[in-house]
Amino acid sequence: MPESSKRVLLAKPRGYCAGVDRAVEAVERALDQHGAPVYVRKQIVHNVHVVETLRERGAIFVEETDEVPEGAIVVFSAHGVSPAVREQAQQRNLRTIDATCPLVTKVHQEAKRFAREDYDILLVGHEGHEEVEGTAGEAPRHIQLVDSADDIAGVSVRDPEKVIWLSQTTLSVDETMQTVDALRDRFPTLQNPPSDDICYATQNRQVAVKAMAPHCDLVLVVGSRNSSNSVRLVEVALQAGAGAAHLIDYAREIDESWLDGVETVGLTSGASVPEVLVRGVLDHLAERGWESVEEVTTAEETLTFALPRELRPKRAGAAR
Ligand code: 0CJ
Ligand code: F3S
C-alpha cells in the first residue's frame, strides 16, 4: 500500500475527564502533603498505567478499608463508595479523602432523594462494578439493578406509578436508551432521572468515536479491560461501522496483523487514560508509515472540578 494513503484519525475529546483528573491529582497531593504511604481503596481509576505510576510513588491500593492500618489516610476512588464503606472507615479512625467524582455523587443524591420519596428505583448498570455498588448502597431496599434486557422480566415493583430509572455514569448511551425503552414497555409511567446520569465525558467520547468510526478500517481504543467507559468505546466504534476495533493498554499490544491492509486507523482513549499512552500509540503508528494525523473534533471540554475538600489549602485565620 502506498505510504501516502495511510492516515490516523484522532478523536477529540478523548482521555482524561474532569473527575479522573481530580481523583489522580488527589492521590498525588495526598502523597505530597502527607508523605508515603497513602492508602487508596480500589483502583483510583480503572487504568493500569495510572495505578502503577501512583504505586511507584508510594500509594498502596487495597480492596477494603480493613486492610488499612488504624488512623492512616485512605482515598476513596473516583467511582464512589456506599455509606457502609464510609462507616467502616470511620470505625477504624481512618482519615478519608473522598475522590468520588462529583457527577457520581450527583447520582447518589438522586438515589437518596427518590428512596426518601419511597420510589422503586431501577438502576441501569453493570453488576459488580464499583460505582453501581456504591450507588445501590445508598438505598439498598429501594434499588434494583438492571444489567441487561434479560433482567427486565425479573423486575417487580410495589407501585408501577412510582418508578424511576437511574444509571451508572459510564454506559453506552444508545444501549441504555434501548434498555429504558424496554423497561417502559413494562412500566409505561417510568420516570426519567432529573438530569442525565451518563456523564458529559462518557457521552462526548462516544459521539467523537461515532463521527470517526465509519471512516476507519481499524479503531484503537486506549484503555484498561476493567474500564467500563473504555470498553464501551470499542463497542460503539464497531456499531458505528469501524472495520475492526481493539482495546489496548499500551502501543506494544498492537498485533501487527491488525494493521494488514489498513489505510485509516482511528484512535481514541477512555476517560481514565493519560495522554502519554496515546502519544505512544501515535509514535508506534508513525514508525509504520501512519505519519499523517487528523483530529476529529466533536466537542470542546472545559469543565474542571475543585480538589476534594480535605486537600484544599486551609483558609488563613480559619478556626482550627
Ligand atoms: O465511574 C467513574 C466515576 C468513571 C471514572 C473514569 O473511568 P474509569 O475507567 O476509571 O471507570 P469506569 O469503569 O467507570 O469507566
Ligand atoms: Fe466523572 Fe464521568 Fe469522569 S462520572 S470521573 S466525569 S467519566
PDB file of N, CA and C and ligand atoms in Angstrom, residues 20 45-46 78-79 101 104 129 131 168-170 226-229 271-272, ligand 1:
ATOM      1  N   VAL A  20     -11.591  12.270  36.630  1.00  0.00           N
ATOM      2  CA  VAL A  20     -10.362  11.478  36.714  1.00  0.00           C
ATOM      3  C   VAL A  20      -9.179  12.388  37.041  1.00  0.00           C
ATOM      4  N   VAL A  45      -8.632   5.063  39.574  1.00  0.00           N
ATOM      5  CA  VAL A  45      -9.409   4.997  38.321  1.00  0.00           C
ATOM      6  C   VAL A  45      -8.989   3.682  37.659  1.00  0.00           C
ATOM      7  N   HIS A  46      -9.785   3.220  36.714  1.00  0.00           N
ATOM      8  CA  HIS A  46      -9.532   1.897  36.135  1.00  0.00           C
ATOM      9  C   HIS A  46      -8.503   1.977  35.010  1.00  0.00           C
ATOM     10  N   ALA A  78     -12.555   7.328  42.376  1.00  0.00           N
ATOM     11  CA  ALA A  78     -13.472   8.181  41.602  1.00  0.00           C
ATOM     12  C   ALA A  78     -14.860   7.568  41.455  1.00  0.00           C
ATOM     13  N   HIS A  79     -14.943   6.237  41.600  1.00  0.00           N
ATOM     14  CA  HIS A  79     -16.209   5.548  41.335  1.00  0.00           C
ATOM     15  C   HIS A  79     -17.192   5.632  42.490  1.00  0.00           C
ATOM     16  N   CYS A 101     -16.083  11.141  42.013  1.00  0.00           N
ATOM     17  CA  CYS A 101     -16.412  12.187  41.033  1.00  0.00           C
ATOM     18  C   CYS A 101     -17.714  12.885  41.436  1.00  0.00           C
ATOM     19  N   VAL A 104     -20.765  11.386  40.039  1.00  0.00           N
ATOM     20  CA  VAL A 104     -21.240  10.153  40.676  1.00  0.00           C
ATOM     21  C   VAL A 104     -22.008  10.533  41.948  1.00  0.00           C
ATOM     22  N   HIS A 129     -19.761  -3.708  39.210  1.00  0.00           N
ATOM     23  CA  HIS A 129     -18.945  -2.500  39.020  1.00  0.00           C
ATOM     24  C   HIS A 129     -18.986  -1.674  40.307  1.00  0.00           C
ATOM     25  N   GLU A 131     -18.932   1.466  40.941  1.00  0.00           N
ATOM     26  CA  GLU A 131     -19.841   2.608  41.004  1.00  0.00           C
ATOM     27  C   GLU A 131     -21.263   2.153  41.345  1.00  0.00           C
ATOM     28  N   GLN A 168     -25.635   4.092  35.938  1.00  0.00           N
ATOM     29  CA  GLN A 168     -24.180   4.236  36.041  1.00  0.00           C
ATOM     30  C   GLN A 168     -23.787   5.369  35.085  1.00  0.00           C
ATOM     31  N   THR A 169     -22.689   6.053  35.383  1.00  0.00           N
ATOM     32  CA  THR A 169     -22.309   7.231  34.581  1.00  0.00           C
ATOM     33  C   THR A 169     -21.601   6.886  33.268  1.00  0.00           C
ATOM     34  N   THR A 170     -21.125   5.637  33.139  1.00  0.00           N
ATOM     35  CA  THR A 170     -20.210   5.318  32.022  1.00  0.00           C
ATOM     36  C   THR A 170     -20.781   4.299  31.034  1.00  0.00           C
ATOM     37  N   ASN A 226     -10.880  -3.328  32.602  1.00  0.00           N
ATOM     38  CA  ASN A 226     -11.954  -3.121  33.583  1.00  0.00           C
ATOM     39  C   ASN A 226     -12.507  -1.694  33.538  1.00  0.00           C
ATOM     40  N   SER A 227     -12.129  -0.940  32.512  1.00  0.00           N
ATOM     41  CA  SER A 227     -12.640   0.425  32.388  1.00  0.00           C
ATOM     42  C   SER A 227     -13.916   0.396  31.559  1.00  0.00           C
ATOM     43  N   SER A 228     -15.034   0.549  32.246  1.00  0.00           N
ATOM     44  CA  SER A 228     -16.341   0.433  31.578  1.00  0.00           C
ATOM     45  C   SER A 228     -16.445   1.394  30.396  1.00  0.00           C
ATOM     46  N   ASN A 229     -16.075   2.660  30.618  1.00  0.00           N
ATOM     47  CA  ASN A 229     -16.278   3.643  29.534  1.00  0.00           C
ATOM     48  C   ASN A 229     -15.364   3.343  28.347  1.00  0.00           C
ATOM     49  N   ALA A 271     -11.811   7.660  29.498  1.00  0.00           N
ATOM     50  CA  ALA A 271     -11.749   8.813  30.400  1.00  0.00           C
ATOM     51  C   ALA A 271     -10.692   8.663  31.490  1.00  0.00           C
ATOM     52  N   SER A 272     -10.173   7.447  31.678  1.00  0.00           N
ATOM     53  CA  SER A 272      -9.158   7.235  32.720  1.00  0.00           C
ATOM     54  C   SER A 272      -7.749   7.099  32.146  1.00  0.00           C
TER      55      SER A 272
HETATM   56  O1  0CJ B   1     -17.186   5.822  37.282  1.00  0.00           O
HETATM   57  C1  0CJ B   1     -16.480   6.774  37.090  1.00  0.00           C
HETATM   58  C2  0CJ B   1     -16.503   7.817  38.045  1.00  0.00           C
HETATM   59  C3  0CJ B   1     -15.611   6.869  35.866  1.00  0.00           C
HETATM   60  C4  0CJ B   1     -14.172   7.009  36.160  1.00  0.00           C
HETATM   61  C5  0CJ B   1     -13.314   7.071  34.921  1.00  0.00           C
HETATM   62  O2  0CJ B   1     -13.181   5.930  34.223  1.00  0.00           O
HETATM   63  P1  0CJ B   1     -12.718   4.510  34.742  1.00  0.00           P
HETATM   64  O3  0CJ B   1     -12.131   3.798  33.604  1.00  0.00           O
HETATM   65  O4  0CJ B   1     -11.880   4.643  35.949  1.00  0.00           O
HETATM   66  O5  0CJ B   1     -14.072   3.860  35.232  1.00  0.00           O
HETATM   67  P2  0CJ B   1     -15.272   3.134  34.532  1.00  0.00           P
HETATM   68  O6  0CJ B   1     -15.006   1.651  34.664  1.00  0.00           O
HETATM   69  O7  0CJ B   1     -16.460   3.502  35.352  1.00  0.00           O
HETATM   70  O8  0CJ B   1     -15.392   3.571  33.148  1.00  0.00           O
END
